[in-house]
PDB file of C-alpha atoms in Angstrom:
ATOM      1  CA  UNK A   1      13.909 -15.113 -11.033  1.00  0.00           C
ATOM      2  CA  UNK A   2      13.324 -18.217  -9.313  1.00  0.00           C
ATOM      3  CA  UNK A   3      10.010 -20.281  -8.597  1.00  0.00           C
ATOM      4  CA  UNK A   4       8.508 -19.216  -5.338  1.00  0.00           C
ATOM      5  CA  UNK A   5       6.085 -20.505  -2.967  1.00  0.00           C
ATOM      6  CA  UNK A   6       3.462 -18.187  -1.301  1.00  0.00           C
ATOM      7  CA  UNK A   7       0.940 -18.677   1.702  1.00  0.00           C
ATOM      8  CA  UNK A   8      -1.741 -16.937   3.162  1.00  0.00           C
ATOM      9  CA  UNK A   9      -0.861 -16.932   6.916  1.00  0.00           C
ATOM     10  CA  UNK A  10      -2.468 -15.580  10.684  1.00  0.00           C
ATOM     11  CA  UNK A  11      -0.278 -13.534  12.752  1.00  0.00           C
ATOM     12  CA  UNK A  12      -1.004 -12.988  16.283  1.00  0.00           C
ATOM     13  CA  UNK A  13      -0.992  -9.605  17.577  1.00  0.00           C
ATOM     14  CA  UNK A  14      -1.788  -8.210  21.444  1.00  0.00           C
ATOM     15  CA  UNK A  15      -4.933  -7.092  19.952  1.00  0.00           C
ATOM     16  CA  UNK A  16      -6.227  -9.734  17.810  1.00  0.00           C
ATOM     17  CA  UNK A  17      -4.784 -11.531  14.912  1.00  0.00           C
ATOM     18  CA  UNK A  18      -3.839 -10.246  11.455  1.00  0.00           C
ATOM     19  CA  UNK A  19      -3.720 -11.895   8.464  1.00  0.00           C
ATOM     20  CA  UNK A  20      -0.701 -11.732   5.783  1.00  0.00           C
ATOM     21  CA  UNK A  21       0.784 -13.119   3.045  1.00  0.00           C
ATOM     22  CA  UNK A  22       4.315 -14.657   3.516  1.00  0.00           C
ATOM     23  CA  UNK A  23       6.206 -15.638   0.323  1.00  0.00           C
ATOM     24  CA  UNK A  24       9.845 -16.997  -0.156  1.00  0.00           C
ATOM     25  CA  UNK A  25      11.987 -18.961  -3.063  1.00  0.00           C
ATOM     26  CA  UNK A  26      11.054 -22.366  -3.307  1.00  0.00           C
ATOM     27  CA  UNK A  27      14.582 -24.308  -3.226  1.00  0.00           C
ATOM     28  CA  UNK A  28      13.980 -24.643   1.269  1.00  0.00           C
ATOM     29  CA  UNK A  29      16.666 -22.737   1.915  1.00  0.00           C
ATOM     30  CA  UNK A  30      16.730 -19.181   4.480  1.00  0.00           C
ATOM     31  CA  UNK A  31      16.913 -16.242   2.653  1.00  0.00           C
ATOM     32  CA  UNK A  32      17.283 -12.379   3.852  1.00  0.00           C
ATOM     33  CA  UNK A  33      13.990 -11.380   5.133  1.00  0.00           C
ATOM     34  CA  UNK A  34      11.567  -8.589   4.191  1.00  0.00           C
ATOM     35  CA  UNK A  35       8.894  -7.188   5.984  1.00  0.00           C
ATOM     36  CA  UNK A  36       6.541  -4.938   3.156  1.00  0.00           C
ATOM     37  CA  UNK A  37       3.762  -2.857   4.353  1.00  0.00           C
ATOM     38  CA  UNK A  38       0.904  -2.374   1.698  1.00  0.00           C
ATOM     39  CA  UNK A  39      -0.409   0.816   0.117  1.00  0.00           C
ATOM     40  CA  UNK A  40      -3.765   2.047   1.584  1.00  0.00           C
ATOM     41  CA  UNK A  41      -5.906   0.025  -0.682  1.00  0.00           C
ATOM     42  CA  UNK A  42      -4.494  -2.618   1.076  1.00  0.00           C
ATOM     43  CA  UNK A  43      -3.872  -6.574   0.489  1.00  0.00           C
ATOM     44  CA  UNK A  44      -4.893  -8.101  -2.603  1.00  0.00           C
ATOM     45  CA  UNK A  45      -3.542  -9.464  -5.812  1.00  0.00           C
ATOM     46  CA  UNK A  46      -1.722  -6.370  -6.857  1.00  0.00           C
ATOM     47  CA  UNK A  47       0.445  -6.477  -3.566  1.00  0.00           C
ATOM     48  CA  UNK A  48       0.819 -10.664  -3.783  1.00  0.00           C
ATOM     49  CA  UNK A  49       2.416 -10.130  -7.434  1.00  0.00           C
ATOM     50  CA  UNK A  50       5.003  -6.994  -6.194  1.00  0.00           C
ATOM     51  CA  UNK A  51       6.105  -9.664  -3.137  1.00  0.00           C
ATOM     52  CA  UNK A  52       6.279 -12.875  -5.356  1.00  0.00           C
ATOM     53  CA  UNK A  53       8.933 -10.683  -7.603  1.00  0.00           C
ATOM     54  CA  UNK A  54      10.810  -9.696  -4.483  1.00  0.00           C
ATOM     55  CA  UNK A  55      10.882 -13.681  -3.650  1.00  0.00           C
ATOM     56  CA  UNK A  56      11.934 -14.388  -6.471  1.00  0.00           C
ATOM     57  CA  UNK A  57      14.914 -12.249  -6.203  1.00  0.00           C
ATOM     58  CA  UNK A  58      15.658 -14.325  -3.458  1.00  0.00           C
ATOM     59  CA  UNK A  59      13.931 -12.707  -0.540  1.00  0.00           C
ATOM     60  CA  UNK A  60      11.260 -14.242   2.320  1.00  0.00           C
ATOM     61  CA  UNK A  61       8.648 -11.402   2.110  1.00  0.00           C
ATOM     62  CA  UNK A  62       5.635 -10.679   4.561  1.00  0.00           C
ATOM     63  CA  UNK A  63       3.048  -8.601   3.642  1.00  0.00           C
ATOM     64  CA  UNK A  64       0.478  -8.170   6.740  1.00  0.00           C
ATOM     65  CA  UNK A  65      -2.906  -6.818   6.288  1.00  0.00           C
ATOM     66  CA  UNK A  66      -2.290  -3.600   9.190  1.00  0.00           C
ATOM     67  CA  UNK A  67      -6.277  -2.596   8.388  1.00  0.00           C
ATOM     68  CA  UNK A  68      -6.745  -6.220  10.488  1.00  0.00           C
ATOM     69  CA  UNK A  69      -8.791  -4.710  13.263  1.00  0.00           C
ATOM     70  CA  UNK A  70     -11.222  -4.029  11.087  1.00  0.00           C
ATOM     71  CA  UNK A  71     -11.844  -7.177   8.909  1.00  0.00           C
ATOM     72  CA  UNK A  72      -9.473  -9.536   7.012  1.00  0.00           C
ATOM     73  CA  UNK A  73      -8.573  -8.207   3.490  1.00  0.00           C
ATOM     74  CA  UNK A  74     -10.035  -7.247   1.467  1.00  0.00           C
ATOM     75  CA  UNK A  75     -11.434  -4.746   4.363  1.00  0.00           C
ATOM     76  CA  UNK A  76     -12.145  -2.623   1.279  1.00  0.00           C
ATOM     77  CA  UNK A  77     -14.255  -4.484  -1.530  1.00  0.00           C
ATOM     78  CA  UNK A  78     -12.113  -3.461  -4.624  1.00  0.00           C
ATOM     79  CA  UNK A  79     -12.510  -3.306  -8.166  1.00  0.00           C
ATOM     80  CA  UNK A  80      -9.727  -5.453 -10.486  1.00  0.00           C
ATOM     81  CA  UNK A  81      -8.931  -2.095 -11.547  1.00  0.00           C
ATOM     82  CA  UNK A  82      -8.867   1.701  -9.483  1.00  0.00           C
ATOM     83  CA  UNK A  83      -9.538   4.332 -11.561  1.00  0.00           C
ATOM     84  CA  UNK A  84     -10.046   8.077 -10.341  1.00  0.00           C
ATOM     85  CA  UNK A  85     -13.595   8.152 -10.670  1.00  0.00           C
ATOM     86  CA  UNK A  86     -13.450   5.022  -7.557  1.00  0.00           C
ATOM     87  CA  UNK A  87     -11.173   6.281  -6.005  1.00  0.00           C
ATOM     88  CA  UNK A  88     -12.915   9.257  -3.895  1.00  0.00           C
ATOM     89  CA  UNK A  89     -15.468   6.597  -3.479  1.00  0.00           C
ATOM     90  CA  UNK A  90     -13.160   4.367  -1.552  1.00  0.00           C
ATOM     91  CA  UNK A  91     -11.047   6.898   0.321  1.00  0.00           C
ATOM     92  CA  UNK A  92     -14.743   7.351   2.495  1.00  0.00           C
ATOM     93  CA  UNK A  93     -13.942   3.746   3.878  1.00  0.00           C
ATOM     94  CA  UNK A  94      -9.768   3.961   3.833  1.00  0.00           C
ATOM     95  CA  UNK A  95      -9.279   7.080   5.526  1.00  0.00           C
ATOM     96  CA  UNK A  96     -11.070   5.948   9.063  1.00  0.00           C
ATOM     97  CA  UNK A  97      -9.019   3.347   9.384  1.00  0.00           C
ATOM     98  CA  UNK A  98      -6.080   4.524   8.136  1.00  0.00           C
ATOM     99  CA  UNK A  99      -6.875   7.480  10.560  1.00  0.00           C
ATOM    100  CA  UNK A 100      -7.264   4.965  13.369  1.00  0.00           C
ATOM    101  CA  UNK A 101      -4.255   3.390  12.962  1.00  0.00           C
ATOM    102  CA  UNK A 102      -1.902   5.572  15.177  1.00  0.00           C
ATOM    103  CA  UNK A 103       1.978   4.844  15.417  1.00  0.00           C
ATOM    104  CA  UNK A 104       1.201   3.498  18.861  1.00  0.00           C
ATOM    105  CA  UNK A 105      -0.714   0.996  17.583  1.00  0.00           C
ATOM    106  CA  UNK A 106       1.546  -0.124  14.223  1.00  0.00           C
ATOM    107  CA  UNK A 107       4.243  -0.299  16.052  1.00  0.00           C
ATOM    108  CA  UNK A 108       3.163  -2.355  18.361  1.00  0.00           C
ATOM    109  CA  UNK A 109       1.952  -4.635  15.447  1.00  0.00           C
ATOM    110  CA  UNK A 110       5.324  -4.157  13.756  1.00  0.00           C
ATOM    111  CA  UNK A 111       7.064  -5.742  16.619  1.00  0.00           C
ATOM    112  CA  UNK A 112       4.398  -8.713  16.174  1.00  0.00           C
ATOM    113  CA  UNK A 113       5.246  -9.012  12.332  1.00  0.00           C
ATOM    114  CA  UNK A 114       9.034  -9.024  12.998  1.00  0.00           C
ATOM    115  CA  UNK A 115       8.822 -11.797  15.218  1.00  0.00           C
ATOM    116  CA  UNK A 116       6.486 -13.720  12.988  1.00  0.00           C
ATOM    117  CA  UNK A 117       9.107 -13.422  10.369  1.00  0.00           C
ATOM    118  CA  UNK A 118      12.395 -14.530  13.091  1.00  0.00           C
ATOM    119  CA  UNK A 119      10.157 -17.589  13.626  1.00  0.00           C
ATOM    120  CA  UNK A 120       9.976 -18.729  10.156  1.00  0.00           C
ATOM    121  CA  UNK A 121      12.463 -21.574   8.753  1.00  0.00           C
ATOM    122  CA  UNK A 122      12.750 -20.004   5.291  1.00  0.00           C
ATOM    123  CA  UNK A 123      13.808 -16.215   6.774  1.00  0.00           C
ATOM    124  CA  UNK A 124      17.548 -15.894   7.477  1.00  0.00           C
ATOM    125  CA  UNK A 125      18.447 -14.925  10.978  1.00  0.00           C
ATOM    126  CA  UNK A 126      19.199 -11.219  11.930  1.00  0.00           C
ATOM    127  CA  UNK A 127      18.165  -8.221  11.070  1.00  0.00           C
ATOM    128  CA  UNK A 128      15.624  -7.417   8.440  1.00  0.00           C
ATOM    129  CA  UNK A 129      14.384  -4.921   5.053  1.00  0.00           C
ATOM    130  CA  UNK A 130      11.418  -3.281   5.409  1.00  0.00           C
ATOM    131  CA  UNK A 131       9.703  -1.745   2.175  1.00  0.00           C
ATOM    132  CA  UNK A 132       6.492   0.391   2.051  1.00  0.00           C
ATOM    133  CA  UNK A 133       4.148   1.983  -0.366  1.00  0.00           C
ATOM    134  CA  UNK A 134       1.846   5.480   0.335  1.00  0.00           C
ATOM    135  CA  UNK A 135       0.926   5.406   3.572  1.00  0.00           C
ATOM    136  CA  UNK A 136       2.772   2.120   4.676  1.00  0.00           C
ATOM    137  CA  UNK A 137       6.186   4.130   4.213  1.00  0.00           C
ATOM    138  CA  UNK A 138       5.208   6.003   7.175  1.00  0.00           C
ATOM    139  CA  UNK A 139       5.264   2.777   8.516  1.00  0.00           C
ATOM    140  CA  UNK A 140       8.700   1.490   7.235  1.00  0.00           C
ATOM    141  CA  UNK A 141      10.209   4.706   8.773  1.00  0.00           C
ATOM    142  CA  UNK A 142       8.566   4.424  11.753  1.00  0.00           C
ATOM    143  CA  UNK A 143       9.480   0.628  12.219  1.00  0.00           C
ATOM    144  CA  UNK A 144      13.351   1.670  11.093  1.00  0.00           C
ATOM    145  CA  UNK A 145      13.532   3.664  14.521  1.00  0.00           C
ATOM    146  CA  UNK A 146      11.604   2.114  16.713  1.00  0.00           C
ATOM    147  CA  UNK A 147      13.565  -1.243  16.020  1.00  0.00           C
ATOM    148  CA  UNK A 148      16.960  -0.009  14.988  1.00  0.00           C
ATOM    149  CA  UNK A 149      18.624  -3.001  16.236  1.00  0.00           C
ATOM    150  CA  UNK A 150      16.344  -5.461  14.111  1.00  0.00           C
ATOM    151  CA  UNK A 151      16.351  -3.727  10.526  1.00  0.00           C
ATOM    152  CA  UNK A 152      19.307  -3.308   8.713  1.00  0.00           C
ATOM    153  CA  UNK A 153      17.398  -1.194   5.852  1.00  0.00           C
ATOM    154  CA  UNK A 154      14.328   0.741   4.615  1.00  0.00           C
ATOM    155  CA  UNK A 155      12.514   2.001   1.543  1.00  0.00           C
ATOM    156  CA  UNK A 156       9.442   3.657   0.977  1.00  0.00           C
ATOM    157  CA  UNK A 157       7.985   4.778  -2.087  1.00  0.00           C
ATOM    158  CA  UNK A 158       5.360   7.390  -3.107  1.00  0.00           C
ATOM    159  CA  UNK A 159       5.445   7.695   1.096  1.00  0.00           C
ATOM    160  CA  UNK A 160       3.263  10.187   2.410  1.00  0.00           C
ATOM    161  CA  UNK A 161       3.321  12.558   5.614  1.00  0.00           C
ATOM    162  CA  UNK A 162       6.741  11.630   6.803  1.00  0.00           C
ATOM    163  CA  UNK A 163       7.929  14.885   7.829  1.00  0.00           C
ATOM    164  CA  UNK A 164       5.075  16.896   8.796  1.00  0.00           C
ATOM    165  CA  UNK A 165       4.605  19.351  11.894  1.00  0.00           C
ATOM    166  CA  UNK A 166       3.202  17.038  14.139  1.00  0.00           C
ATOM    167  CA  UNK A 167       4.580  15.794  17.145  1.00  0.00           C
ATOM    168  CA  UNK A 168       4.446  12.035  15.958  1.00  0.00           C
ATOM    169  CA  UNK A 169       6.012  12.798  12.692  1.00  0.00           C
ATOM    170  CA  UNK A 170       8.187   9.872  11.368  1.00  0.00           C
ATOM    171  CA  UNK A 171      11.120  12.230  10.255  1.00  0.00           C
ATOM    172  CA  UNK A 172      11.573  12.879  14.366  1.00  0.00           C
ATOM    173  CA  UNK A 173      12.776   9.503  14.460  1.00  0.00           C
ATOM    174  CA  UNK A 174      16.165  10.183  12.454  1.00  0.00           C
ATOM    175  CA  UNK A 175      18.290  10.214  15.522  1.00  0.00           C
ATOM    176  CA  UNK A 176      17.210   6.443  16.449  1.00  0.00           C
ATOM    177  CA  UNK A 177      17.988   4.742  12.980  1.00  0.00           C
ATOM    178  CA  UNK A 178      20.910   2.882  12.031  1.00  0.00           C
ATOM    179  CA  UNK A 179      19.758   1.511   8.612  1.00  0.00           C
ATOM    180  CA  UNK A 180      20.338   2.508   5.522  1.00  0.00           C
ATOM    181  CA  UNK A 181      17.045   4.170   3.759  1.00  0.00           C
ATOM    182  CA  UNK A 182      15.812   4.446   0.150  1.00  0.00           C
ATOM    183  CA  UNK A 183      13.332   7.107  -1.109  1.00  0.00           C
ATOM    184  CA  UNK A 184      11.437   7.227  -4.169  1.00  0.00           C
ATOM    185  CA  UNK A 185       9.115  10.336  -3.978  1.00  0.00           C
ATOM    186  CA  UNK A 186       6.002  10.922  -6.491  1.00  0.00           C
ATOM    187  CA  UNK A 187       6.450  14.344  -8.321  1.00  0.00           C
ATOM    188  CA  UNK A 188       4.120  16.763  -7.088  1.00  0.00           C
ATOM    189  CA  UNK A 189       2.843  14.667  -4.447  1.00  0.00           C
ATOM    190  CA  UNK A 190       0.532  16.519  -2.300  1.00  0.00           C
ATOM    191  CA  UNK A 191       0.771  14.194   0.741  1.00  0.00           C
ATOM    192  CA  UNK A 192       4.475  14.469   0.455  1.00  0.00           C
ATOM    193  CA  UNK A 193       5.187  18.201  -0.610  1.00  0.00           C
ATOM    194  CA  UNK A 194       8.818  19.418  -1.863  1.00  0.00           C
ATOM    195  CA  UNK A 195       8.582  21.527   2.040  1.00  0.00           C
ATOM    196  CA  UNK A 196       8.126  17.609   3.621  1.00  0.00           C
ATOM    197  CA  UNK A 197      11.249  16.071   1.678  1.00  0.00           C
ATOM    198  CA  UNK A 198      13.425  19.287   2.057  1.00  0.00           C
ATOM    199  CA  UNK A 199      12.595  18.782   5.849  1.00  0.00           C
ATOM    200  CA  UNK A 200      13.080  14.551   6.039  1.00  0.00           C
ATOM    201  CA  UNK A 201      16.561  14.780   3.602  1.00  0.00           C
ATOM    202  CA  UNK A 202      17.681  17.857   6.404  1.00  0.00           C
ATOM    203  CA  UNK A 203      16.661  15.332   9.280  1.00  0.00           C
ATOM    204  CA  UNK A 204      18.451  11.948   7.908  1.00  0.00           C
ATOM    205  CA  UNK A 205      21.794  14.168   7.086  1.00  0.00           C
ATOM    206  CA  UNK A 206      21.783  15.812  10.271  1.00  0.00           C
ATOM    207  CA  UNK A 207      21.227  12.158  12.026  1.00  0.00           C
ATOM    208  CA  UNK A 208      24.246  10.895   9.749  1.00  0.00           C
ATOM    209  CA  UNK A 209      21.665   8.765   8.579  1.00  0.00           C
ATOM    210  CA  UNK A 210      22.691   6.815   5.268  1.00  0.00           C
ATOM    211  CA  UNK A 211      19.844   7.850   2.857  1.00  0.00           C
ATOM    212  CA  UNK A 212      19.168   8.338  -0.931  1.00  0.00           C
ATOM    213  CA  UNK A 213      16.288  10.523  -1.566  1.00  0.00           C
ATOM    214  CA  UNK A 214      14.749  11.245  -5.461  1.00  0.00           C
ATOM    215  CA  UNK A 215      11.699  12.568  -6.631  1.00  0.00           C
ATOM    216  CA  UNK A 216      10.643  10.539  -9.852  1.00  0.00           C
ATOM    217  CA  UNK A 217       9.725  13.358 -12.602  1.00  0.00           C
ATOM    218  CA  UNK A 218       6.325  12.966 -13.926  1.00  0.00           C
ATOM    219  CA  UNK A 219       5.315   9.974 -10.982  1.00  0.00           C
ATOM    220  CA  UNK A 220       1.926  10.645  -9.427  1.00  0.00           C
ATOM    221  CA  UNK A 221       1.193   9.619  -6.455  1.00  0.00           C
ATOM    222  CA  UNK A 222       0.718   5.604  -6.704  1.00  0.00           C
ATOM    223  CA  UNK A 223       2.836   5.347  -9.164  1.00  0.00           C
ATOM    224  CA  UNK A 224       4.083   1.483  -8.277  1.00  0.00           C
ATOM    225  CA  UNK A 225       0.287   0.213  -8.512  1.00  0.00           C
ATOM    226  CA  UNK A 226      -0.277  -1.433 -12.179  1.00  0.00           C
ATOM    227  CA  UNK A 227      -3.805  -2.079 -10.597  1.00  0.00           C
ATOM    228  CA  UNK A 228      -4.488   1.857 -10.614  1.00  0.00           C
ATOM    229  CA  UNK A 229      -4.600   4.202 -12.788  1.00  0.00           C
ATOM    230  CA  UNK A 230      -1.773   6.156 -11.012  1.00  0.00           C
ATOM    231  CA  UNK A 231       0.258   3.815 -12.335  1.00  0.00           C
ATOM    232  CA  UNK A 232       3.616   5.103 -14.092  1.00  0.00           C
ATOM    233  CA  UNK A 233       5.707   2.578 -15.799  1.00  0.00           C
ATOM    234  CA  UNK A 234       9.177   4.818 -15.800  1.00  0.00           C
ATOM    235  CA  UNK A 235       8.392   5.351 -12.085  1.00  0.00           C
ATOM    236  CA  UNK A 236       7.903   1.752 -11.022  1.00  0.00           C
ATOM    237  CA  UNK A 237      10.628   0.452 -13.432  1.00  0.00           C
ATOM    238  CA  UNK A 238      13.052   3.073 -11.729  1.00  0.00           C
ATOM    239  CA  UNK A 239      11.734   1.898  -8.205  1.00  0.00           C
ATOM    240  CA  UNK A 240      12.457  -1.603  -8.434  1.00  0.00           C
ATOM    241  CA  UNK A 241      15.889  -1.099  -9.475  1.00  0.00           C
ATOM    242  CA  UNK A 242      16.580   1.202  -6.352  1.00  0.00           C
ATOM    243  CA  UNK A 243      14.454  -1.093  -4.014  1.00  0.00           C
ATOM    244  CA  UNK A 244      16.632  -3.783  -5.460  1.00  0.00           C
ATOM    245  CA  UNK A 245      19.809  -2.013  -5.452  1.00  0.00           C
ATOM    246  CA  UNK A 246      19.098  -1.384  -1.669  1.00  0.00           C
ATOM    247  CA  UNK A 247      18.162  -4.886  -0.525  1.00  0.00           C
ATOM    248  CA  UNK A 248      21.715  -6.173  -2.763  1.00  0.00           C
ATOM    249  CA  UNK A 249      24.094  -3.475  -0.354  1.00  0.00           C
ATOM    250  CA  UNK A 250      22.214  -5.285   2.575  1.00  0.00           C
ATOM    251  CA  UNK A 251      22.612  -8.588   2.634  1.00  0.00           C
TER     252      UNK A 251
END
């Protein structure tokens, strides 16, 4: 691991300007960028540590704040640590805005954050990694095949709803995607159901997609947050090394 310089940055967007936090290795050189797309508690210290470890693996790493229409983060005041008993608590103020944020709209912001990333001295030109965590592997999916051309691989990890029966469904997008994808799926997830990953694995083989999908035995939902207490050490451990692995084939 080497020493790594990180920055809270503003990112201009067609409908307003979200904040992020861009990290890289501190020796000044371009490295293979990554574009990671936060859980649904959102940016904060827990998120900064998990993209200062992928920079200092040798990556450029942007982590925007998508919940920017509605504050810079913390939208969400948060505890130093989640347990279940806050959780239900602060679901009242997530869900809204994670409701709110339609694939229109994150992919339009996606296309924003890529750029943002091409601009930057320390990313490497062409295309990109995209990680995400709960809800934010929707949008890693989603971003995989709406910009096939500019991401050259995808992960996502405890994901949730990406192959439901709804016309905007992420797994629909199989056919468009030309990078290679890594899932890590919680064990007996109910926002991603053994039904949903039958039905995304089906969709990426029949798209010739190159894919790994596992469920992680005994991984709740949440399971990469060490600021929750879904937290799983086995689960994260086990993550990194595929998210890792991935990123390594890539570039």
């Amino acid at each position: 691991m080497t020493a790594v310089q990180g920055t809270d940055i503003d990112i201009p967007t067609e409908d307003g300007t979200a904040d992020a936090y861009l990290t890289h290795p501190g020796d000044g050189g371009p490295h293979p960028a990554v574009l990671f797309y936060m859980d649904a508690f959102g940016l904060r210290p827990q998120l900064r540590s998990m993209a200062d470890r992928l920079a200092g693996a040798g990556y450029t790493v942007l982590v925007p704040n998508v919940f920017y229409r509605h504050g810079r983060a913390p939208v969400v005041e948060l505890p130093e640590f989640i347990d279940d008993a806050l959780r239900g608590g602060l679901f009242q103020h997530i869900l809204p805005m994670g409701q709110a944020l339609t694939s229109e709209l994150a992919m339009r912001d996606a296309g924003a954050y890529l750029d943002r990333l091409a601009q930057h001295p320390e990313a490497a030109d062409g295309p990109v990694a995209v990680t995400g965590y709960c809800f934010g592997a929707r949008l890693a999916l989603l971003t995989a095949g709406t910009y096939p051309e500019r991401v050259a691989a995808a992960a996502g990890f405890h994901g949730a709803q990406l192959a439901t029966d709804a016309p905007d469904s992420p797994h629909l997008m199989a056919d468009r995607i030309t990078a290679e994808l890594c899932f890590g799926h919680a064990d007996e997830d109910p926002s991603m159901s053994p039904e949903q990953i039958q039905r995304l694995e089906d969709a990426l083989t029949a798209a010739g997609v190159r894919h790994r999908c596992e469920v992680y035995p005994g991984a709740p939902h949440g399971f990469t947050q060490a600021d929750t207490a879904s937290y799983h050490a086995e689960g994260d451990k086990r993550h990194w090394a595929a998210l890792l692995d991935l990123l390594d084939r890539t570039f």
